[in-house]
Coordinates of N, CA and C in Angstrom, one line a residue:
X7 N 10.2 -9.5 -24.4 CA 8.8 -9.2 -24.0 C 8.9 -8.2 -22.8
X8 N 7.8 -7.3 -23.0 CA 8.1 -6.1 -22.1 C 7.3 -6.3 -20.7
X9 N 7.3 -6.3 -19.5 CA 7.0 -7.0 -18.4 C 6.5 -5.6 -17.6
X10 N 6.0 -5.8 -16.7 CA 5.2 -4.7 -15.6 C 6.0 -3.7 -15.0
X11 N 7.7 -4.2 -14.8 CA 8.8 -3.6 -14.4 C 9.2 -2.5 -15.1
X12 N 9.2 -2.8 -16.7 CA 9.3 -1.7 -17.5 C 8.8 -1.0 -17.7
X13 N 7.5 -0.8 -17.3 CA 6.7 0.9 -17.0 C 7.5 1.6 -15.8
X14 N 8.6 1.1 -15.1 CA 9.2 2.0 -13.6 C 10.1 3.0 -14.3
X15 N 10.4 3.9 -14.0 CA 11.6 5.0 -14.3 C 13.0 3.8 -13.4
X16 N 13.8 4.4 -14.1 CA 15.2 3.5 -13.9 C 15.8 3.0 -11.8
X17 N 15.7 4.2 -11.6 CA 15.7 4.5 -9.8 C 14.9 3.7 -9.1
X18 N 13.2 3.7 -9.2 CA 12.1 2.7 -8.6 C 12.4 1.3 -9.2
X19 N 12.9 1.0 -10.7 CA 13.0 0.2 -11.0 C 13.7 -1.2 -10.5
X20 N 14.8 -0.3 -9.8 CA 16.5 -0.6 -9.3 C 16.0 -1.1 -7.8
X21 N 15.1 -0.3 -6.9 CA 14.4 -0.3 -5.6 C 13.9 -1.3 -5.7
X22 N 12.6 -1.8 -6.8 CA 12.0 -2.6 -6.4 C 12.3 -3.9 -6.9
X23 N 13.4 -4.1 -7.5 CA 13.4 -5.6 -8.3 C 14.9 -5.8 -7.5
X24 N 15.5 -5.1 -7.1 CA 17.0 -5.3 -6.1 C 17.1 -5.3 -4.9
X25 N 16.9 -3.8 -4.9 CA 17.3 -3.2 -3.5 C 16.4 -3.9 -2.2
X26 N 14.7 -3.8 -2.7 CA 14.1 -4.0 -1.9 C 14.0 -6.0 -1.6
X27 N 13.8 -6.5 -2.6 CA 13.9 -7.9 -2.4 C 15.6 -8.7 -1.5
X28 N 16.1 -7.8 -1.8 CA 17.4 -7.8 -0.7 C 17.4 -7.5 0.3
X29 N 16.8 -6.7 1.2 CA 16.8 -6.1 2.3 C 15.2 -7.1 3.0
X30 N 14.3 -7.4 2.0 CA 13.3 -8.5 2.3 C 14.4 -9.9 2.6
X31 N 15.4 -10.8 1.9 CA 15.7 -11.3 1.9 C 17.2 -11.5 3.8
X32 N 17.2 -10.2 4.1 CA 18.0 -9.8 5.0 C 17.1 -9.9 6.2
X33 N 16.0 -9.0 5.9 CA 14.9 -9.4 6.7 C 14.5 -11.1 7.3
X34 N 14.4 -11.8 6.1 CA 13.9 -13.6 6.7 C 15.3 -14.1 7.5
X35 N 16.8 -13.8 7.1 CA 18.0 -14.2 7.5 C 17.7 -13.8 9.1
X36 N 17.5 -12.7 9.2 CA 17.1 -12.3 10.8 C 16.1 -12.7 11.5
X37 N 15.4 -12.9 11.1 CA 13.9 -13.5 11.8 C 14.3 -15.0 12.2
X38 N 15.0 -15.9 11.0 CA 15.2 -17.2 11.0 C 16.4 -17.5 12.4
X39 N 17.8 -16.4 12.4 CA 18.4 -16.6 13.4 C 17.6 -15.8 14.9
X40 N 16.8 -15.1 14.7 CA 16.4 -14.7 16.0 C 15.1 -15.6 16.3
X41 N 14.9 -16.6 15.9 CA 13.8 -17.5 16.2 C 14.3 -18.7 17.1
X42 N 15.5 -18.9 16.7 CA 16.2 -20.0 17.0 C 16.8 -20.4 18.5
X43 N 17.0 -18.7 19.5 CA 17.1 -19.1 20.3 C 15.5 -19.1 21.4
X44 N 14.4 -19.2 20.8 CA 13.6 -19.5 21.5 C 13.2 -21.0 21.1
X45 N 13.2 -21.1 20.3 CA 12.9 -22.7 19.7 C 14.4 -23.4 21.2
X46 N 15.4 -22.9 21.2 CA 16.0 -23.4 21.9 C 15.6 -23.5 23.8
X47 N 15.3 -22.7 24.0 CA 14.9 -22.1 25.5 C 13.8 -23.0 25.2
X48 N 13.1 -23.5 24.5 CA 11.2 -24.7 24.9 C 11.7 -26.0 24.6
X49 N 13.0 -25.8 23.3 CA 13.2 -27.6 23.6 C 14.0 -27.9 25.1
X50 N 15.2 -27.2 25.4 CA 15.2 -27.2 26.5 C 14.1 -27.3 27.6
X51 N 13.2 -26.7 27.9 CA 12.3 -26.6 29.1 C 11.5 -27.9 29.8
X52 N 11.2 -28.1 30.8 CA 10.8 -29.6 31.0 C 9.1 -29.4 30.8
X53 N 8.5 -28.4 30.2 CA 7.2 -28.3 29.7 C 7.6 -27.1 28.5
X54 N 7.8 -27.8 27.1 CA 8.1 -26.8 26.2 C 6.9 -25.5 25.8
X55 N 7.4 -24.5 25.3 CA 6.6 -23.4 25.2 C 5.2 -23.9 24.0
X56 N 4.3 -23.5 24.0 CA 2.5 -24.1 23.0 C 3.3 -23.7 21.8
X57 N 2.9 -24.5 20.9 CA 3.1 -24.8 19.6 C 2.6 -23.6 19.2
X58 N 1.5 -22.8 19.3 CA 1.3 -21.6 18.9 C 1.8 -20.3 19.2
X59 N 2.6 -20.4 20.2 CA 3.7 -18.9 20.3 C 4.8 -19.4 19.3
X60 N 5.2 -20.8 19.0 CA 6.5 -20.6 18.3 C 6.3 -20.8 16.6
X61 N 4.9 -20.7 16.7 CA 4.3 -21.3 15.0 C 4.8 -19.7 14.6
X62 N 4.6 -18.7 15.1 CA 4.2 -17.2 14.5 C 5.8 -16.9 13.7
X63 N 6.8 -17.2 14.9 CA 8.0 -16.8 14.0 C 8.8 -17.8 13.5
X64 N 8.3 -18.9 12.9 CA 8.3 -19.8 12.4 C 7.7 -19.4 11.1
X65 N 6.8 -19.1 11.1 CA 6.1 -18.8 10.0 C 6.1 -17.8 8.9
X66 N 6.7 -16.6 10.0 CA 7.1 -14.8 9.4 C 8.0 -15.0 8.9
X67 N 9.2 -16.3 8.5 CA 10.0 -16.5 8.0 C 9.1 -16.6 5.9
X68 N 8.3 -17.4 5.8 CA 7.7 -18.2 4.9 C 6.8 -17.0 4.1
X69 N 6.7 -16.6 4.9 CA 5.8 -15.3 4.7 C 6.5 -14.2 4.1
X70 N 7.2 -14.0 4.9 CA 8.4 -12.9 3.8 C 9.2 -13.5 2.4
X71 N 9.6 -14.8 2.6 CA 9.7 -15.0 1.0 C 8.8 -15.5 0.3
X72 N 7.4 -15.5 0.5 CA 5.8 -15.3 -0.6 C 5.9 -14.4 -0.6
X73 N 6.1 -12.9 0.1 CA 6.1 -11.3 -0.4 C 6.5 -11.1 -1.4
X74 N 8.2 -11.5 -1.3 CA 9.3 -11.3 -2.2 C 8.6 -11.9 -3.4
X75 N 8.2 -13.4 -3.3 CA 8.4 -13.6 -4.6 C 7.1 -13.1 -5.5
X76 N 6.0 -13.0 -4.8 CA 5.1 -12.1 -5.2 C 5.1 -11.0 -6.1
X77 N 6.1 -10.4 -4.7 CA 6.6 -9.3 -5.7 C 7.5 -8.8 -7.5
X78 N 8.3 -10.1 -7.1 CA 8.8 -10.6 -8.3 C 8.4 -10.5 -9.5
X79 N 7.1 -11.6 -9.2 CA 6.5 -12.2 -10.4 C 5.5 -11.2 -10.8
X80 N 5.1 -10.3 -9.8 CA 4.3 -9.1 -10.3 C 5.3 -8.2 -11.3
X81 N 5.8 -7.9 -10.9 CA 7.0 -7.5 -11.9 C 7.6 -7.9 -13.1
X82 N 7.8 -8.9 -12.7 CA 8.8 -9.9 -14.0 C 8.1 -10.6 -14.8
X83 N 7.1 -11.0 -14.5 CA 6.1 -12.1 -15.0 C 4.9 -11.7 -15.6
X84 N 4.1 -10.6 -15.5 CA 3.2 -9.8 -15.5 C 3.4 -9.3 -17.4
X85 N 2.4 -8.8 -18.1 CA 2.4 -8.4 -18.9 C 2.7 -6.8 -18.3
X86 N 2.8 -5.6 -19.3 CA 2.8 -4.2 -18.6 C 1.1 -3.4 -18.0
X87 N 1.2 -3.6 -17.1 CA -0.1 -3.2 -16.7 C 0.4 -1.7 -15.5
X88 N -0.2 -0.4 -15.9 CA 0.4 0.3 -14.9 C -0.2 0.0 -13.7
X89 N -1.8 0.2 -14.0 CA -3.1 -0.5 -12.6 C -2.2 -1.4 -11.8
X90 N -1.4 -2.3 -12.3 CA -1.6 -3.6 -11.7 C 0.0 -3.0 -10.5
X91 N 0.9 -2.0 -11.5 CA 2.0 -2.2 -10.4 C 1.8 -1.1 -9.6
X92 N 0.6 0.2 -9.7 CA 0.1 1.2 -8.7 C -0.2 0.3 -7.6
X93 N -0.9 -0.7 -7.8 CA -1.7 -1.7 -6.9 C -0.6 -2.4 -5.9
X94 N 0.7 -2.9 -6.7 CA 1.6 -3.8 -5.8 C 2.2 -2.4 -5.0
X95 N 2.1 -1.3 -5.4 CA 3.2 -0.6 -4.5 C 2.4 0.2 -3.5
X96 N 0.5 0.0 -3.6 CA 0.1 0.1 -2.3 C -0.1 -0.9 -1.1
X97 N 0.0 -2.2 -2.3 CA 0.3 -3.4 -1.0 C 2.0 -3.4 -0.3
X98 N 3.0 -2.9 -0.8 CA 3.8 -2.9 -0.3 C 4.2 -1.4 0.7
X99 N 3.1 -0.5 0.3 CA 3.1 0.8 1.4 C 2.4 0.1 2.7
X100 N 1.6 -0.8 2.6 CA 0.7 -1.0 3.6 C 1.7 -2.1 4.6
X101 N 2.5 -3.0 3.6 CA 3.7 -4.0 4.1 C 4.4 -3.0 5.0
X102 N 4.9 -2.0 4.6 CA 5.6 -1.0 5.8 C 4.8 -0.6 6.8
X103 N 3.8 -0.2 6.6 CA 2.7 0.0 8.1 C 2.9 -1.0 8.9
X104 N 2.3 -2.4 8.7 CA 2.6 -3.2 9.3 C 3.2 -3.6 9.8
X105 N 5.0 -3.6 9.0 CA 6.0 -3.3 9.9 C 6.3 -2.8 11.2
X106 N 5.8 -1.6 11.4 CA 5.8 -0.8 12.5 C 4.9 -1.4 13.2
X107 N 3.9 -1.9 12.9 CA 2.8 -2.5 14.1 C 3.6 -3.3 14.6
X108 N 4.0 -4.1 14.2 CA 4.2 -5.3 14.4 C 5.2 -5.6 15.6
X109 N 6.5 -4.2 15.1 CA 7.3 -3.9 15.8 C 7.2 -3.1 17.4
X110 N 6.0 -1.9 17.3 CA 5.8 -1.6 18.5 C 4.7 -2.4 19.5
X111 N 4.1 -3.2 18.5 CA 3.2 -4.1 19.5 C 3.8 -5.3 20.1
X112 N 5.2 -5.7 19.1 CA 6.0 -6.2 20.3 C 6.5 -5.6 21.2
X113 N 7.3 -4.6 21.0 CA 7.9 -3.5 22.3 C 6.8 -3.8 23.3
X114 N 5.6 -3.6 23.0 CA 4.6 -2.7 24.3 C 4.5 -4.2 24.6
X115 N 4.5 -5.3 24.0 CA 3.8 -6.6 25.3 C 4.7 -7.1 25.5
X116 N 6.4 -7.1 25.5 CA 7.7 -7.8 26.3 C 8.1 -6.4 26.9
X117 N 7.6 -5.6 27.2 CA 8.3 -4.8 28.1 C 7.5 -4.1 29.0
X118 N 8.1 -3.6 30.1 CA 6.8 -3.8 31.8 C 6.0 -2.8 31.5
X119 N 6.9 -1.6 30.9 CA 6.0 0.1 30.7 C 5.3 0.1 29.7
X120 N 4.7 -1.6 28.7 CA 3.8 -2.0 27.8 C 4.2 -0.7 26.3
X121 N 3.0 -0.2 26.3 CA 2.6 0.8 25.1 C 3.8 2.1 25.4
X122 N 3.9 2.3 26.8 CA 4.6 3.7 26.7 C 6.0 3.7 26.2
X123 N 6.8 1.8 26.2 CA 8.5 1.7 26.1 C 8.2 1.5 24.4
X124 N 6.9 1.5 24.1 CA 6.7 1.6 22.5 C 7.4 3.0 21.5
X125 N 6.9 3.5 22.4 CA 7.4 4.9 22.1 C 8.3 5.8 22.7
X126 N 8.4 5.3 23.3 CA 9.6 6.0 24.4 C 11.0 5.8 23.1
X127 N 11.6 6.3 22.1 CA 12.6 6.3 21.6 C 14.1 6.2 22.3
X128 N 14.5 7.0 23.7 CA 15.1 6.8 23.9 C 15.8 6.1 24.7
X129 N 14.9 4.4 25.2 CA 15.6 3.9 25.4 C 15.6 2.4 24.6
X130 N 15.2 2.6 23.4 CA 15.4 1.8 22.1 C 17.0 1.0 21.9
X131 N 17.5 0.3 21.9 CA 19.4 -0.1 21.1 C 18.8 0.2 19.3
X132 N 20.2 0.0 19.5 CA 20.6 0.5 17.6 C 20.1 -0.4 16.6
X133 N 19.8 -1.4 17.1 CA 18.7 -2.3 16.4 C 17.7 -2.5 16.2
X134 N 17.0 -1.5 17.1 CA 15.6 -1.7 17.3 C 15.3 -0.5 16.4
X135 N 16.1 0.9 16.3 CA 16.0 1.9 16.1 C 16.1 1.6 14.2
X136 N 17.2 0.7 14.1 CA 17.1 0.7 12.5 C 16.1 -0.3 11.9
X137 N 15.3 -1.1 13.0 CA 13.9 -1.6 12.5 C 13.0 -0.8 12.2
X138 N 12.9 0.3 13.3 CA 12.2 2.2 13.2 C 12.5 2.5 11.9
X139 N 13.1 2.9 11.5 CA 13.9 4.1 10.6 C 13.5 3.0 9.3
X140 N 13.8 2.4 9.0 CA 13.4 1.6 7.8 C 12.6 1.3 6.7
X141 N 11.0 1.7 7.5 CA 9.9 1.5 6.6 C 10.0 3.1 6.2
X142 N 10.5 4.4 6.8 CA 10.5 5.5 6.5 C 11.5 5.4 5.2
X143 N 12.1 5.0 4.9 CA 13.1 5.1 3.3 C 12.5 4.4 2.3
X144 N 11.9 3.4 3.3 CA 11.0 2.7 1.7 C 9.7 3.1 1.6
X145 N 9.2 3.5 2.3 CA 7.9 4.3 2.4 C 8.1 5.8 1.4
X146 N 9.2 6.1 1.7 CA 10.0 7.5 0.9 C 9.7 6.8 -0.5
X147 N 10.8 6.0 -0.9 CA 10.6 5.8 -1.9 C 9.2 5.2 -2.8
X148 N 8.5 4.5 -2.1 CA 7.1 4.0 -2.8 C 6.5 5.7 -3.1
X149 N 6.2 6.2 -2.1 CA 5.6 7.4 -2.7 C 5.5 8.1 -3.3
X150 N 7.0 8.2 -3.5 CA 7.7 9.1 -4.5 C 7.5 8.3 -6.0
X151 N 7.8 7.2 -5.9 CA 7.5 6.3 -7.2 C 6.1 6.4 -7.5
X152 N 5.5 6.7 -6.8 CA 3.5 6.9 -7.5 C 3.3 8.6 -7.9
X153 N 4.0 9.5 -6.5 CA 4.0 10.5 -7.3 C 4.3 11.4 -8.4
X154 N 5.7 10.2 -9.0 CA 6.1 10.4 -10.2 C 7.7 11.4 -10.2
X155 N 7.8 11.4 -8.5 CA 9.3 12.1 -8.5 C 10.6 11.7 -9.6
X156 N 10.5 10.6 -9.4 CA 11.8 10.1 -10.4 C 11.4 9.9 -11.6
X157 N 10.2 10.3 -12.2 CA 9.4 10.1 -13.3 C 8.2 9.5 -13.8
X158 N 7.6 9.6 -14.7 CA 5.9 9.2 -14.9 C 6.2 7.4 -15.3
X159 N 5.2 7.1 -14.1 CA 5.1 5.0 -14.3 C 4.4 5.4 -16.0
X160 N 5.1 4.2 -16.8 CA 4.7 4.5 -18.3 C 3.3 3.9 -18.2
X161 N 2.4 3.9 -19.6 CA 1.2 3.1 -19.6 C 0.0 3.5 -19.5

């Protein structure tokens, strides 16, 4: 049975049913160990931190694997609809926008220079920098997949 995936040219194909659900999957691995030592620093504390600062990344874990699997089943599960996978690959362009929000709105409220160490690049570490750089490859590729660089979505 021919599935929503099989309208992709071979390349987008490979991106969005592998590449990207792996690097989503790499994503929760990181979130879940960088959560852990604040859950630790409030059970420690003799007034632990509000249940609502530690619900958020607690939660951005759960949240990225409903993306993923979303994504999935949009793909795999789906009859071939082109509408329907133009549609997933602007909700997952807009997924990368948010990325960046997310990322520099944390920068600007844990650091004293707020909004300006948001952008200040060069005093970023090499981790912060390949949280930057990231939604720009997959953002490359979404767009290029709609505007048909690697070939026309069938349908």
């Amino acid at each position: 049975m021919a599935t929503t995936a099989s309208l992709l040219p071979i390349i987008p194909r490979i991106f969005f049913l592998y590449l990207e659900p792996v690097a989503i999957s790499y994503g929760m691995l990181m979130n879940y160990s960088s959560r852990l030592p604040i859950f630790e620093v409030s059970s420690g504390a003799t007034k632990s931190l509000p249940t609502q600062s530690l619900f958020v990344p607690a939660q951005s874990t759960g949240f990225l694997f409903n993306m993923m699997l979303y994504g999935l089943i949009i793909l795999l599960a789906t009859p071939p609809s082109k509408r329907l996978l133009q549609l997933h690959i602007w909700v997952l362009i807009i997924a990368d926008f948010t990325h960046w929000a997310g990322l520099f709105s944390t920068i600007a409220a844990n650091h004293p220079r707020g909004w300006a160490a948001a952008f200040d690049w060069n005093g970023w570490d090499a981790q912060t920098m390949q949280l930057a750089k990231y939604p720009i490859y997959t953002l490359a590729m979404k767009f290029a997949t709609l505007a048909g660089v690697f070939g026309k979505i069938q349908g």
